[in-house]
Amino acid sequence: MAAPPQLKTLLLAVNALLRKRRYHTALAALKGFRNGAVYGAKIRAPHALIMTFLFRSGSLREKLRAILQATYTHSWNLARFVLTYKGLCALQAHLHGHTYQVHSFLAACLGGVLVFGENNNINSQINMYLTSRVLFALCRLGVEKGYIPEPRWDPFPLHTGVIWGIVLWLFEYHRHTLQPSLQSSMTYLYEDSNVWHDLSDFLLYNKSRPSK
């Protein structure tokens, strides 16, 4: 069925507006908001689904509510951050008449405090994810700029050994310092595998099912 003439006219007007360069900065921030919301939902929904059904107790309704809440929080926060970051970068460029590298840092720093500053599970996971990536990137940048001597051998195996050694030591002796979802994962792997009663909870299930 053909679209009504009014709708066609509206679409033509919207497309013409989107093509105007004078509105590009504002429209880019709005699309950033859209992309942040979509990406946050795509990332969080499957993660929350798996982690909730693997480790969270409660009714099906409670689990579904937790999944939706985590997905909404991640999606909404990421959308707001992208909008804030792009808006602040544009504002600084307008005020100074030029774009400088420090603009990106300052915009993201303020946006991070405003959007991700609350200490909750979602923000904590996002920050820890970024921390590991930032450390890797800074090491690579240091080598590229000559601040860090380029290693003559691949340091990845040594890094792997140190990281795994530290995380298992923390789990065994200072468990409270680890993030809750990591504690749950490691408990499943390293503690629950020490306990069984028969073939059912040795091979089929992690723990014995309660008798009816």
Coordinates of C-alpha atoms in Angstrom, one line a residue:
M1 CA 0.0 0.0 0.0
A2 CA 1.4 3.4 -1.0
A3 CA 2.3 5.9 1.7
P4 CA 0.0 8.9 2.2
P5 CA 1.2 12.1 0.5
Q6 CA 1.6 13.8 3.9
L7 CA 3.9 11.1 5.1
K8 CA 6.0 11.3 1.9
T9 CA 6.3 15.1 2.3
L10 CA 7.3 14.7 5.9
L11 CA 10.0 12.1 5.1
L12 CA 11.4 14.3 2.3
A13 CA 11.6 17.3 4.8
V14 CA 13.3 15.1 7.4
N15 CA 15.8 13.7 4.9
A16 CA 16.6 17.2 3.7
L17 CA 17.2 18.4 7.2
L18 CA 19.5 15.5 7.9
R19 CA 21.6 16.4 4.9
K20 CA 22.2 20.0 6.0
R21 CA 25.8 20.4 7.3
R22 CA 24.8 23.3 9.6
Y23 CA 23.0 20.8 11.9
H24 CA 25.5 18.0 11.6
T25 CA 27.1 18.4 15.0
A26 CA 23.7 18.3 16.9
L27 CA 22.4 15.5 14.7
A28 CA 25.7 13.5 15.3
A29 CA 25.1 13.8 19.1
L30 CA 21.5 12.6 18.7
K31 CA 22.6 9.6 16.6
G32 CA 25.4 8.9 19.2
F33 CA 22.6 8.7 21.8
R34 CA 20.7 6.3 19.6
N35 CA 23.8 4.1 18.9
G36 CA 24.7 4.1 22.6
A37 CA 21.3 2.9 23.6
V38 CA 21.3 0.1 20.9
Y39 CA 24.9 -1.0 21.6
G40 CA 24.4 -1.0 25.4
A41 CA 21.3 -3.2 25.0
K42 CA 23.1 -5.6 22.6
I43 CA 26.1 -6.0 25.0
R44 CA 24.2 -6.2 28.3
A45 CA 21.2 -8.3 27.4
P46 CA 23.0 -11.6 26.5
H47 CA 25.5 -11.1 29.4
A48 CA 22.7 -10.5 31.9
L49 CA 20.7 -13.4 30.6
I50 CA 23.6 -15.9 30.9
M51 CA 24.8 -14.7 34.3
T52 CA 21.4 -14.4 35.8
F53 CA 20.3 -17.9 34.9
L54 CA 23.7 -19.4 35.8
F55 CA 24.2 -17.8 39.2
R56 CA 21.1 -15.9 40.4
S57 CA 18.5 -17.5 42.6
G58 CA 14.8 -16.5 42.6
S59 CA 11.7 -16.9 40.6
L60 CA 11.5 -16.7 36.8
R61 CA 9.8 -13.3 37.1
E62 CA 12.5 -12.0 39.4
K63 CA 15.2 -13.2 37.0
L64 CA 13.6 -11.6 34.0
R65 CA 13.1 -8.3 35.9
A66 CA 16.8 -8.4 36.8
I67 CA 17.8 -8.9 33.2
L68 CA 15.6 -6.1 31.9
Q69 CA 16.8 -3.7 34.7
A70 CA 20.5 -4.4 33.9
T71 CA 19.9 -4.0 30.2
Y72 CA 18.0 -0.8 30.6
T73 CA 20.6 0.7 33.0
H74 CA 23.5 -0.2 30.6
S75 CA 21.7 1.1 27.5
W76 CA 20.5 4.3 29.1
N77 CA 23.9 5.1 30.7
L78 CA 25.8 4.5 27.5
A79 CA 23.3 6.6 25.4
R80 CA 23.6 9.5 27.9
F81 CA 27.4 9.3 27.9
V82 CA 27.7 9.4 24.2
L83 CA 25.4 12.4 23.9
T84 CA 27.2 14.2 26.7
Y85 CA 30.7 13.4 25.3
K86 CA 29.9 14.5 21.8
G87 CA 28.1 17.6 23.0
L88 CA 31.0 18.7 25.3
C89 CA 33.5 18.1 22.5
A90 CA 31.5 20.2 20.1
L91 CA 31.1 23.0 22.8
Q92 CA 34.8 23.1 23.4
A93 CA 35.6 23.2 19.7
H94 CA 33.2 26.0 19.3
L95 CA 34.6 28.0 22.2
H96 CA 38.2 27.6 21.1
G97 CA 37.7 27.7 17.4
H98 CA 39.7 24.5 17.0
T99 CA 39.8 20.9 18.2
Y100 CA 42.5 19.8 20.6
Q101 CA 43.3 16.4 22.1
V102 CA 42.6 17.6 25.6
H103 CA 39.0 18.3 24.6
S104 CA 38.3 14.6 24.2
F105 CA 39.8 13.8 27.7
L106 CA 38.0 16.6 29.5
A107 CA 34.6 15.8 27.8
A108 CA 34.9 12.1 28.6
C109 CA 36.1 12.8 32.1
L110 CA 33.2 15.0 33.0
G111 CA 30.7 12.7 31.1
G112 CA 32.1 9.7 33.0
V113 CA 31.6 11.4 36.4
L114 CA 28.1 12.5 35.5
V115 CA 26.9 9.3 33.9
F116 CA 29.0 6.5 35.3
G117 CA 29.9 8.0 38.7
E118 CA 27.5 6.0 40.7
N119 CA 29.1 3.0 42.3
N120 CA 26.9 0.1 41.2
N121 CA 27.4 -3.3 39.6
I122 CA 26.8 -2.2 36.0
N123 CA 29.1 0.9 36.2
S124 CA 31.7 -1.2 38.1
Q125 CA 31.8 -3.8 35.4
I126 CA 32.1 -1.2 32.6
N127 CA 34.9 0.6 34.4
M128 CA 36.8 -2.6 35.0
Y129 CA 36.4 -3.6 31.4
L130 CA 37.8 -0.2 30.3
T131 CA 40.6 -0.3 32.9
S132 CA 42.1 -3.4 31.4
R133 CA 41.8 -2.1 27.8
V134 CA 43.3 1.3 28.8
L135 CA 46.3 -0.3 30.5
F136 CA 47.0 -2.4 27.4
A137 CA 46.6 0.6 25.1
L138 CA 48.9 2.8 27.3
C139 CA 51.6 0.2 27.2
R140 CA 51.4 0.0 23.4
L141 CA 51.4 3.8 23.1
G142 CA 54.4 4.0 25.4
V143 CA 56.3 1.6 23.2
E144 CA 55.3 3.5 20.0
K145 CA 56.4 6.8 21.5
G146 CA 59.7 5.4 22.9
Y147 CA 58.9 5.8 26.5
I148 CA 58.9 2.1 27.1
P149 CA 61.7 0.0 25.5
E150 CA 60.3 -2.4 22.9
P151 CA 60.5 -5.9 24.4
R152 CA 62.8 -8.4 22.6
W153 CA 60.5 -11.2 23.4
D154 CA 56.7 -11.6 23.6
P155 CA 55.7 -10.5 27.2
F156 CA 52.2 -12.0 26.8
P157 CA 52.9 -15.4 28.5
L158 CA 54.5 -13.6 31.5
H159 CA 51.6 -11.2 31.8
T160 CA 49.2 -14.1 31.6
G161 CA 50.9 -16.0 34.3
V162 CA 51.1 -13.0 36.7
I163 CA 47.4 -12.1 36.2
W164 CA 46.1 -15.6 36.7
G165 CA 48.4 -16.1 39.7
I166 CA 47.2 -12.9 41.3
V167 CA 43.5 -13.5 40.7
L168 CA 43.5 -17.0 42.1
W169 CA 45.5 -15.8 45.1
L170 CA 43.0 -13.1 45.7
F171 CA 40.1 -15.6 45.3
E172 CA 41.6 -18.0 47.8
Y173 CA 42.7 -15.6 50.5
H174 CA 41.1 -12.2 49.9
R175 CA 37.9 -13.0 48.1
H176 CA 36.0 -10.0 49.3
T177 CA 38.2 -7.7 47.2
L178 CA 36.9 -9.3 43.9
Q179 CA 33.8 -8.1 42.1
P180 CA 30.7 -10.3 43.0
S181 CA 30.2 -11.8 39.5
L182 CA 33.8 -12.8 39.4
Q183 CA 33.5 -14.4 42.8
S184 CA 30.4 -16.3 41.6
S185 CA 32.2 -17.6 38.5
M186 CA 35.3 -18.7 40.4
T187 CA 33.3 -20.3 43.1
Y188 CA 31.5 -22.4 40.5
L189 CA 34.8 -23.4 38.9
Y190 CA 37.1 -24.0 41.8
E191 CA 34.9 -24.7 44.9
D192 CA 31.8 -26.4 43.6
S193 CA 33.9 -28.8 41.7
N194 CA 35.2 -30.1 45.1
V195 CA 31.8 -31.4 46.2
W196 CA 29.6 -34.2 44.9
H197 CA 27.5 -37.1 46.3
D198 CA 26.7 -39.3 43.3
L199 CA 26.8 -39.4 39.5
S200 CA 24.0 -36.9 39.2
D201 CA 25.9 -34.0 40.9
F202 CA 29.2 -35.2 39.6
L203 CA 28.4 -35.2 35.9
L204 CA 24.9 -33.9 35.2
Y205 CA 24.3 -31.1 37.8
N206 CA 26.6 -28.8 39.7
K207 CA 24.7 -29.5 43.0
S208 CA 22.3 -32.1 44.1
R209 CA 18.7 -31.4 43.4
P210 CA 16.5 -31.3 46.5
S211 CA 14.3 -34.4 46.9
K212 CA 10.6 -33.8 46.5

